[in-house]
Tab-separated table of C-alpha atoms in Angstrom:
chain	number	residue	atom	x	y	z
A	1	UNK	CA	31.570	-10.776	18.172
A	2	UNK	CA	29.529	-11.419	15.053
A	3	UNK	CA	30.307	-9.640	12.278
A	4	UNK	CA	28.043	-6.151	11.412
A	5	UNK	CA	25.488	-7.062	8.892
A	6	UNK	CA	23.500	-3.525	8.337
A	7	UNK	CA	20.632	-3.304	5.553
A	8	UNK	CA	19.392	-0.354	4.217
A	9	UNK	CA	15.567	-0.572	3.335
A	10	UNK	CA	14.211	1.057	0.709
A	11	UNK	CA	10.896	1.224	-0.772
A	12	UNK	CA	11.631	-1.006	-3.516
A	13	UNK	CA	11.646	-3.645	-1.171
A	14	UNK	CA	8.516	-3.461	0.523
A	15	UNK	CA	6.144	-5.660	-0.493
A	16	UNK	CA	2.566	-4.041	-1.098
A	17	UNK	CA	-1.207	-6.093	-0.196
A	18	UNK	CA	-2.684	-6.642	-3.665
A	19	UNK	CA	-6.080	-6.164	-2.011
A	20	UNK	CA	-7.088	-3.566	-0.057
A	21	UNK	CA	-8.485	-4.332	3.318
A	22	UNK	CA	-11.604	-3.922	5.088
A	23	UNK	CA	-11.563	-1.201	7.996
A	24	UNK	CA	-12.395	-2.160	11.437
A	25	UNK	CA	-13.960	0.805	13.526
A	26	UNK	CA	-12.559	0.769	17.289
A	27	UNK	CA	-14.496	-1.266	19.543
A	28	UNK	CA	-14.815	0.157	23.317
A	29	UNK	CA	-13.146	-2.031	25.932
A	30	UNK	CA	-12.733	-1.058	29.850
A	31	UNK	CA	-9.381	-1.231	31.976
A	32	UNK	CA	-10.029	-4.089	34.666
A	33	UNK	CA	-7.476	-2.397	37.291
A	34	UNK	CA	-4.404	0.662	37.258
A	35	UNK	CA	-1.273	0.522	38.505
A	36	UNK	CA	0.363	3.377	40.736
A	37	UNK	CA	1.480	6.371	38.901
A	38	UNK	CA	4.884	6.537	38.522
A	39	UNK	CA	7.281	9.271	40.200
A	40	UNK	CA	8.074	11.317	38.255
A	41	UNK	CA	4.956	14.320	37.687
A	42	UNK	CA	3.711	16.764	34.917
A	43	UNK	CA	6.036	14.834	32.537
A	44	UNK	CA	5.803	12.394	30.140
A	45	UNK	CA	7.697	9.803	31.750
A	46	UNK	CA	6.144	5.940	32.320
A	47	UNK	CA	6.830	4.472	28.931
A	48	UNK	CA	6.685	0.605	28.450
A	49	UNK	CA	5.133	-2.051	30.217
A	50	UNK	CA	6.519	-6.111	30.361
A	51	UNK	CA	4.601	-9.011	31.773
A	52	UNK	CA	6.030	-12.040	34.234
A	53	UNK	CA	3.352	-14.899	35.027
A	54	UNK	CA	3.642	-16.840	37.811
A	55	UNK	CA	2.647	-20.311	36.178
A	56	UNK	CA	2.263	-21.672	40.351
A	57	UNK	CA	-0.216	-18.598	41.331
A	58	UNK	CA	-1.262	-16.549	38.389
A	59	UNK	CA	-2.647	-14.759	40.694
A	60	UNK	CA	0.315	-13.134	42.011
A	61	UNK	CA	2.053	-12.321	38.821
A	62	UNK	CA	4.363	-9.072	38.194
A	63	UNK	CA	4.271	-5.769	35.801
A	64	UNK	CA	7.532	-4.222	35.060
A	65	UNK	CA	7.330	-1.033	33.823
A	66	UNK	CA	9.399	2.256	33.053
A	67	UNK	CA	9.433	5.368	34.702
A	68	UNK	CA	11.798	6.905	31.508
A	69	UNK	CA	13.227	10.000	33.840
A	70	UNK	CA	13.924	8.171	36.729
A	71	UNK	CA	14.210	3.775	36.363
A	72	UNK	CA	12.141	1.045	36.576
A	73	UNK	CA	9.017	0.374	39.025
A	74	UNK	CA	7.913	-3.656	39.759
A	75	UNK	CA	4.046	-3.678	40.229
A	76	UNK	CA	1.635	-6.671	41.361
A	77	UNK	CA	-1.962	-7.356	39.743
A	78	UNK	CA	-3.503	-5.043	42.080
A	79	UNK	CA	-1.246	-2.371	40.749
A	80	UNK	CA	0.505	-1.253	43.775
A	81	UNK	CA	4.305	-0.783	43.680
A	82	UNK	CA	6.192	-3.663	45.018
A	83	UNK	CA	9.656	-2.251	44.348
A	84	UNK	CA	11.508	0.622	42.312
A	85	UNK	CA	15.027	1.076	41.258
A	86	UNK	CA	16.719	4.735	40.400
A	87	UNK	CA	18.562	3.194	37.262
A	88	UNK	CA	18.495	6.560	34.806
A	89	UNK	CA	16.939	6.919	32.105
A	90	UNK	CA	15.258	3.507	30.880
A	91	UNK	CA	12.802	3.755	27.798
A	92	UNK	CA	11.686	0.389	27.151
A	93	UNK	CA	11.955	-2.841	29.208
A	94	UNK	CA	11.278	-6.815	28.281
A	95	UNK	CA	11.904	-10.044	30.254
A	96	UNK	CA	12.548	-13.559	29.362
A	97	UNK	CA	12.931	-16.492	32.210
A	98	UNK	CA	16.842	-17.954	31.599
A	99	UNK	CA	18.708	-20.975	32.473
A	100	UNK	CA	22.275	-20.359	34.323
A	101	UNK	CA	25.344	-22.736	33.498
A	102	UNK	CA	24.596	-23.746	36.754
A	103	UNK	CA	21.403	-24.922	35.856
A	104	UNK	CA	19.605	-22.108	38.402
A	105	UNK	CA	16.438	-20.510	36.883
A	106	UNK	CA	15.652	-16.979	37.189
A	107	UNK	CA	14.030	-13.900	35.345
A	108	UNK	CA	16.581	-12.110	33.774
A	109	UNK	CA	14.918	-7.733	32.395
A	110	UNK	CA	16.386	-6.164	29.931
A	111	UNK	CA	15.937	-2.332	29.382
A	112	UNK	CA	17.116	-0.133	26.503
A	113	UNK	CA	19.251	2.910	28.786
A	114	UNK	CA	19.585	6.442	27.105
A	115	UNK	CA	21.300	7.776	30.132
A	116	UNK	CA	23.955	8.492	27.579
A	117	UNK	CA	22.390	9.920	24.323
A	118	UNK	CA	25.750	8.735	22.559
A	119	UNK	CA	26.504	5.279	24.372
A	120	UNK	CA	23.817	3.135	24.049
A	121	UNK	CA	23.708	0.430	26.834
A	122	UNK	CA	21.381	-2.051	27.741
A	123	UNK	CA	20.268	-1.935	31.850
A	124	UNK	CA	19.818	-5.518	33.446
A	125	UNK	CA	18.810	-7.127	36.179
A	126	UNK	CA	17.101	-10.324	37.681
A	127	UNK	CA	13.801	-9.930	38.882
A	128	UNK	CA	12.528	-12.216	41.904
A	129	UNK	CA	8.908	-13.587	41.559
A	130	UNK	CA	8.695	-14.319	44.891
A	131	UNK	CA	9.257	-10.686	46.441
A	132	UNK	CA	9.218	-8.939	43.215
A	133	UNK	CA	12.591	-7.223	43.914
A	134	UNK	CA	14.889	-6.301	41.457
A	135	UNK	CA	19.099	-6.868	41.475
A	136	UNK	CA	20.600	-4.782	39.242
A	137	UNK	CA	23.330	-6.550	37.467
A	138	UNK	CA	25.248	-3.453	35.995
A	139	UNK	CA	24.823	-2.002	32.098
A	140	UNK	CA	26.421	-3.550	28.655
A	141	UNK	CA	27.664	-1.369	25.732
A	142	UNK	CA	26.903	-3.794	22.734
A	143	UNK	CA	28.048	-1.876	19.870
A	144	UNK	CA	31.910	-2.015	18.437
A	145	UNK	CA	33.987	0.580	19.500
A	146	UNK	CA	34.362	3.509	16.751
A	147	UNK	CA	30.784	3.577	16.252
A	148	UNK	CA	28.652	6.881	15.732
A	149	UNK	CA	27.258	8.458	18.473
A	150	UNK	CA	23.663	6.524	19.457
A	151	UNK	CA	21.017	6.929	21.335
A	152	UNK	CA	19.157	3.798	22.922
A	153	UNK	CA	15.388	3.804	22.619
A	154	UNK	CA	13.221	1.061	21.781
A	155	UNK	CA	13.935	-2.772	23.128
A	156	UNK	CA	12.633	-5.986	23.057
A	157	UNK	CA	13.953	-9.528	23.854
A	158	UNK	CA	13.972	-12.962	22.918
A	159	UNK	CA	14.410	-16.641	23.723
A	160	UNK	CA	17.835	-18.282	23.806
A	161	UNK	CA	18.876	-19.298	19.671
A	162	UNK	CA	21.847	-20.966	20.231
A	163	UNK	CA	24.039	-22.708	23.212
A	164	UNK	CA	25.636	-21.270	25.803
A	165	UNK	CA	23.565	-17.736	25.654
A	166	UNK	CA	20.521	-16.825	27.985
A	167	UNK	CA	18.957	-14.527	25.702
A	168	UNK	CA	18.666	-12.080	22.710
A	169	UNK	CA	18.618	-8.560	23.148
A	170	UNK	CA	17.505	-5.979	20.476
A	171	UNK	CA	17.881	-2.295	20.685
A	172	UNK	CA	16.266	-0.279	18.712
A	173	UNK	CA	18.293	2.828	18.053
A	174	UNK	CA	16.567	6.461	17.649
A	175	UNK	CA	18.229	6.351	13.858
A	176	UNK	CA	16.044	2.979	13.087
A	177	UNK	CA	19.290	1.073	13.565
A	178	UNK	CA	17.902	-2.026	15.250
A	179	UNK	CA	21.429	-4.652	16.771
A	180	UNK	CA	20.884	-7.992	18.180
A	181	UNK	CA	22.524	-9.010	20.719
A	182	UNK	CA	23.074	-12.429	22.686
A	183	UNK	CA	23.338	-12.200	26.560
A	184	UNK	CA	25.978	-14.441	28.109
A	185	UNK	CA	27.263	-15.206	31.265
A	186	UNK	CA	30.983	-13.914	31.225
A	187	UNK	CA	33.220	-14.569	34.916
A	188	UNK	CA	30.543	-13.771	37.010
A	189	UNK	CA	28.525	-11.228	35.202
A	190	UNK	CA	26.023	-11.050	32.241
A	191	UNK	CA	27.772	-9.426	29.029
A	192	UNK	CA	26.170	-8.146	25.930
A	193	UNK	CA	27.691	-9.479	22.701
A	194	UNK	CA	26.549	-7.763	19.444
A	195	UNK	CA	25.972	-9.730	16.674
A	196	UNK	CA	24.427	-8.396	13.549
A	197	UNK	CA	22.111	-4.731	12.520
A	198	UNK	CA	19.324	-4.666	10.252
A	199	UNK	CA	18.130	-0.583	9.639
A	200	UNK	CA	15.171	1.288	9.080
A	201	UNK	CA	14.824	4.704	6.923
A	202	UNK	CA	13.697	6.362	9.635
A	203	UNK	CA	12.534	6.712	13.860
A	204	UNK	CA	11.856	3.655	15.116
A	205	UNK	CA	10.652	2.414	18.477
A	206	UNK	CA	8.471	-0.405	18.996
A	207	UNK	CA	9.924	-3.709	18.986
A	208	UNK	CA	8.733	-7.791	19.387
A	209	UNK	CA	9.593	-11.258	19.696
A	210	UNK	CA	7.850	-14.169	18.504
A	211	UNK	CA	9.831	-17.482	20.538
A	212	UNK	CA	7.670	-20.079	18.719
A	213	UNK	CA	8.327	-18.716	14.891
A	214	UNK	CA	11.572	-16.448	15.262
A	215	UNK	CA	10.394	-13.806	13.951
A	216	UNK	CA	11.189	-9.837	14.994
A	217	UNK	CA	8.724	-7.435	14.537
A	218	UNK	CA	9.625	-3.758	14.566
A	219	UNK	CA	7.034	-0.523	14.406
A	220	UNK	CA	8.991	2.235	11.935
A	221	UNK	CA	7.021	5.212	13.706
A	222	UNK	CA	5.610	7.179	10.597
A	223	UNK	CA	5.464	4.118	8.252
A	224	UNK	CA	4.343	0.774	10.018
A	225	UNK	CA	5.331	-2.342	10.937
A	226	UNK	CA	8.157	-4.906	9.632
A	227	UNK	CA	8.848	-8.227	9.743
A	228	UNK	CA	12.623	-9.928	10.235
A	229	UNK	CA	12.775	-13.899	10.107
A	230	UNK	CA	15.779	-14.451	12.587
A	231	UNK	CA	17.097	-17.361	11.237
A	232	UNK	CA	18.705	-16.414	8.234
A	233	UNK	CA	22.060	-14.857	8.576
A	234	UNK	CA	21.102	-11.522	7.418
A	235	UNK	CA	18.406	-10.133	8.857
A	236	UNK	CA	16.186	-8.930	5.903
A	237	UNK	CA	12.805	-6.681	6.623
A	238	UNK	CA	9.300	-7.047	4.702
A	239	UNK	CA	6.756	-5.018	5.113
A	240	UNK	CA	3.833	-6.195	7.525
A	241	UNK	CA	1.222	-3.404	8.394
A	242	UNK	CA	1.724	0.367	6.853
A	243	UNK	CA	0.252	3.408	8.276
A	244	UNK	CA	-3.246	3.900	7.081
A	245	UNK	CA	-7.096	3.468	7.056
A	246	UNK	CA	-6.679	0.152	5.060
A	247	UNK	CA	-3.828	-1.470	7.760
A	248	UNK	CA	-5.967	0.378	10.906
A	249	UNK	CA	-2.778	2.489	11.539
A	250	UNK	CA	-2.880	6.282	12.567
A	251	UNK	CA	1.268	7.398	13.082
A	252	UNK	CA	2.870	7.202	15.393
A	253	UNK	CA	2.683	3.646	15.447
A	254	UNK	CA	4.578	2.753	19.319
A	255	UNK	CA	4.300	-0.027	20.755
A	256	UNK	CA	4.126	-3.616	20.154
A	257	UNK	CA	2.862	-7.033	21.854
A	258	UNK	CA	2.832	-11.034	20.777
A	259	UNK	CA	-0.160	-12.880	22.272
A	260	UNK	CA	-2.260	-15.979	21.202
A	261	UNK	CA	-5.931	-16.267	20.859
A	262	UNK	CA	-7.677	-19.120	22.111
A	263	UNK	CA	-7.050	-20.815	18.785
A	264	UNK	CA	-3.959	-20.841	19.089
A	265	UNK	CA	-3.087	-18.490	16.545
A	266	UNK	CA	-0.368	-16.284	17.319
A	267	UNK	CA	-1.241	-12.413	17.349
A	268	UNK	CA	0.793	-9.135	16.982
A	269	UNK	CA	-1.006	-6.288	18.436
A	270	UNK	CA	0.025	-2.758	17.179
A	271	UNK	CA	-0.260	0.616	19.556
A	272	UNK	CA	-1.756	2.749	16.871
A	273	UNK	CA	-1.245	6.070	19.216
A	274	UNK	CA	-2.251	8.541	16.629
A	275	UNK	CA	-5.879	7.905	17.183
A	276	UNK	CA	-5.623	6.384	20.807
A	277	UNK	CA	-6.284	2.818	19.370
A	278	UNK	CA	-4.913	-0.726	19.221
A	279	UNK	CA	-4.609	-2.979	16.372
A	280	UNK	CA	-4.445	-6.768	16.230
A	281	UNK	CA	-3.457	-8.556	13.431
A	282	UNK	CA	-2.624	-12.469	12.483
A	283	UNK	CA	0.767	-12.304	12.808
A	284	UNK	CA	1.399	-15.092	10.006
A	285	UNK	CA	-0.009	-13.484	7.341
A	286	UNK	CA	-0.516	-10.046	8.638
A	287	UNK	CA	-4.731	-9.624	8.457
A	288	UNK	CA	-6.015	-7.327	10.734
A	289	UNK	CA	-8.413	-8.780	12.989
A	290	UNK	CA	-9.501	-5.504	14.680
A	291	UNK	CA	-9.342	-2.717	16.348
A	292	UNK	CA	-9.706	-1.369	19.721
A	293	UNK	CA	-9.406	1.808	22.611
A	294	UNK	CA	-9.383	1.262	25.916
A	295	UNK	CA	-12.832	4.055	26.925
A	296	UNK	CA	-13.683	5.682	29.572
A	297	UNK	CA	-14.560	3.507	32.791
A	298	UNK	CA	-13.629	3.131	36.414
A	299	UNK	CA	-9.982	3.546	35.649
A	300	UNK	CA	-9.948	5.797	33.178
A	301	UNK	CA	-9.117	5.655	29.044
A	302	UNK	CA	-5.589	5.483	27.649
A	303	UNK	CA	-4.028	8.073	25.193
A	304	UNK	CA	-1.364	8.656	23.220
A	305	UNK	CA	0.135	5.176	24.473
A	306	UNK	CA	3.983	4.505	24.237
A	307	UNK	CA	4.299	0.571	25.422
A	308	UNK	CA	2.466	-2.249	25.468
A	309	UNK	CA	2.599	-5.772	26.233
A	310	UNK	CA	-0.170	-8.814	26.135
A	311	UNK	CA	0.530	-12.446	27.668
A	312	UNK	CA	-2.441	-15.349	27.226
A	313	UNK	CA	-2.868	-17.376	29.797
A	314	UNK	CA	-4.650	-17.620	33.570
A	315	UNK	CA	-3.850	-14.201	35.527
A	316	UNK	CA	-6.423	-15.071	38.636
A	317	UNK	CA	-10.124	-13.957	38.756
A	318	UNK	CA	-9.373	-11.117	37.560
A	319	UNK	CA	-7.749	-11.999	34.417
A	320	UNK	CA	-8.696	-15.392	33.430
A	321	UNK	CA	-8.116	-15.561	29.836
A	322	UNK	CA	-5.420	-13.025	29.232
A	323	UNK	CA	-3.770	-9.819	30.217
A	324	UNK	CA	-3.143	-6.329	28.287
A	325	UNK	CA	-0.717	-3.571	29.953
A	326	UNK	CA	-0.853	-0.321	28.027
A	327	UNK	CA	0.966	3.009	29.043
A	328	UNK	CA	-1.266	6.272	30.160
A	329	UNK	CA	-0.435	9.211	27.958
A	330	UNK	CA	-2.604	11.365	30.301
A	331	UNK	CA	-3.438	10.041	33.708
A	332	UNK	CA	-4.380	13.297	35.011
A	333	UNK	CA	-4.683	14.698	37.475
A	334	UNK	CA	-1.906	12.242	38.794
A	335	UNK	CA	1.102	11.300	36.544
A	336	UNK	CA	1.195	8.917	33.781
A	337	UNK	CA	0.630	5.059	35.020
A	338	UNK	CA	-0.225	1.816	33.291
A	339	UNK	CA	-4.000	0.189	32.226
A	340	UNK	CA	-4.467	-3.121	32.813
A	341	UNK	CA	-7.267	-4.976	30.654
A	342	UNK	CA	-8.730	-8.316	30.541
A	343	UNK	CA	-7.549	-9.718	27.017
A	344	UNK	CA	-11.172	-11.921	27.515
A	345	UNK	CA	-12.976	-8.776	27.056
A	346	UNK	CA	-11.134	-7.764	23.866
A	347	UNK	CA	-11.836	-10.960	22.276
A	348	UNK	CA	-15.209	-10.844	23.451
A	349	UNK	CA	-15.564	-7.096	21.709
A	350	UNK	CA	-13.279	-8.337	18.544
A	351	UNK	CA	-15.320	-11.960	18.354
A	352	UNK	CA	-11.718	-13.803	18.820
A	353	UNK	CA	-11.539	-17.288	19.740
């Protein structure tokens, strides 16, 4: 294991915009489709949404998403359930395709468990995009032993940095704690290796990825959103987006996505759940681009969303130029589910490329 490398941020260390910024209204977009509501009723239970495309039929691409009383559902494009395992407690959930030593290919899902408020563990299991099936692969403790107690919460994942692993793993512990973790095959069985901390002042959930630029982005709750370059060997935060008018903000700032637009340019897109919007910055140089709610429409608005996730790319007729999954807050009269939006209609209402 890597040695512990924790940082403690403080506010002399974020950097502040030496310009204030313009403010972007919300533009209205509608939800394209819905999935099933999860299980679990009258609770606040679905919670975060990942994406797998099927590069050989877009069309017939998968939505994994948490049901965070009871496990994790697998949905097609259409939105009904094509599988569902009882797995506990899992708040958030990512996915990255990974290479075995044997050279097979498969989808490996990662999801932060709080089963055990005081053990974190990460869930995993491969996901086939054939049947859409899950195979649950067992849970990893990551962190050294003697820790203090810890509760699991947010979680992202990333692309393989170094030989020999499949992927990263970051959880996001409820104290703003946020370990990284490489995922290795170990006689038979995928094992969790902790590697390195990097900590927030206070909650945070919210956590992703950028592959191309290496580059962790994490949503501090009540304050905004930081930036972590991943190639150093200390992870070091600056500040990125801060709650407020001028950064399009309203706490509690929940979940996060990576996308491109058709420029190119890569995107981080912000759930700003206080005022039941999304923002979308540049991710290299943090300008917000705009804002946007998902309204009322055939499927209903989203509120107070936990998770999100966006992918670019072909998703079928349906989704040509994109897809957005965002968690319900309040699908009633039927429990919480998740909205699925054509990201060509945001970019059409935000005048992206």
């Amino acid at each position: 294991m890597g040695a512990v490398l924790p940082l403690l941020l403080a506010a002399a260390c974020a950097s502040v915009p030496t310009a204030p910024r313009p403010y972007y209204p919300a533009q209205d977009v509608a939800a394209n489709g819905e999935t099933a509501p999860v299980g679990t009723a009258a609770a606040d239970a679905a919670d975060d949404p990942a994406i797998w495309r099927n590069t050989a039929n877009p069309a017939q691409s998968l939505i994994v998403g948490t049901d965070k009383k009871a496990g994790l559902y697998v949905y097609g494009l259409d939105g009904k359930v094509r599988d569902f395992v009882a797995a506990g407690a899992l708040n958030n959930v990512d996915l990255r395709e990974a290479t075995l030593t044997d050279g097979t290919r498969l989808i490996l899902v990662g999801a932060s468990d709080r089963t055990d408020r005081a053990e974190p563990r990460i869930a995993l299991f491969w996901l086939d995009g054939a049947t859409g099936k899950l195979t649950g692969t067992g849970t990893q403790g990551f962190l050294p032993a003697g820790h203090a107690p810890a509760e699991a919460y947010g979680f992202c994942m990333a692309a393989a940095r170094a030989p020999g692993e499949l992927a990263r793993a970051y959880v996001v512990l409820k104290d703003g704690t946020v370990a990284e973790s490489r995922l290795v095959e170990a006689q038979g069985r995928i094992v969790a290796e902790h590697l390195r901390d990097v900590k927030f002042a206070t909650q945070s959930e919210g956590c992703a990825v950028d592959d191309a630029s290496g580059t962790l982005f994490v949503a501090e709750e009540d304050v905004g959103i930081w930036r972590v370059p991943l190639a150093p060997a200390t992870l070091t935060a600056t500040r990125f987006a801060g709650v407020g008018q001028a950064d399009g903000l309203v706490d509690d700032v929940e979940g996060l996505a990576i996308t491109r637009d058709g420029a190119g340019r890569t995107l981080l897109v912000a759930s700003s759940q206080g005022d039941n919007a999304y923002a979308v910055f540049a991710a290299d140089d943090a300008r917000l681009l705009g804002r946007f709610r998902i309204a009322p429409g055939r499927f209903g608005a989203t509120s107070d969303t936990d998770g999100i996730e966006v992918l670019p790319g072909d998703f079928g007729p349906a989704f040509p130029n994109g897809l957005m999954v965002a968690q319900d807050g309040d699908n009633a009269p039927a429990a919480q589910n998740f909205k699925l939006v054509s990201w060509q209609d945001v970019a059409a209402a935000l005048q992206l490329p």
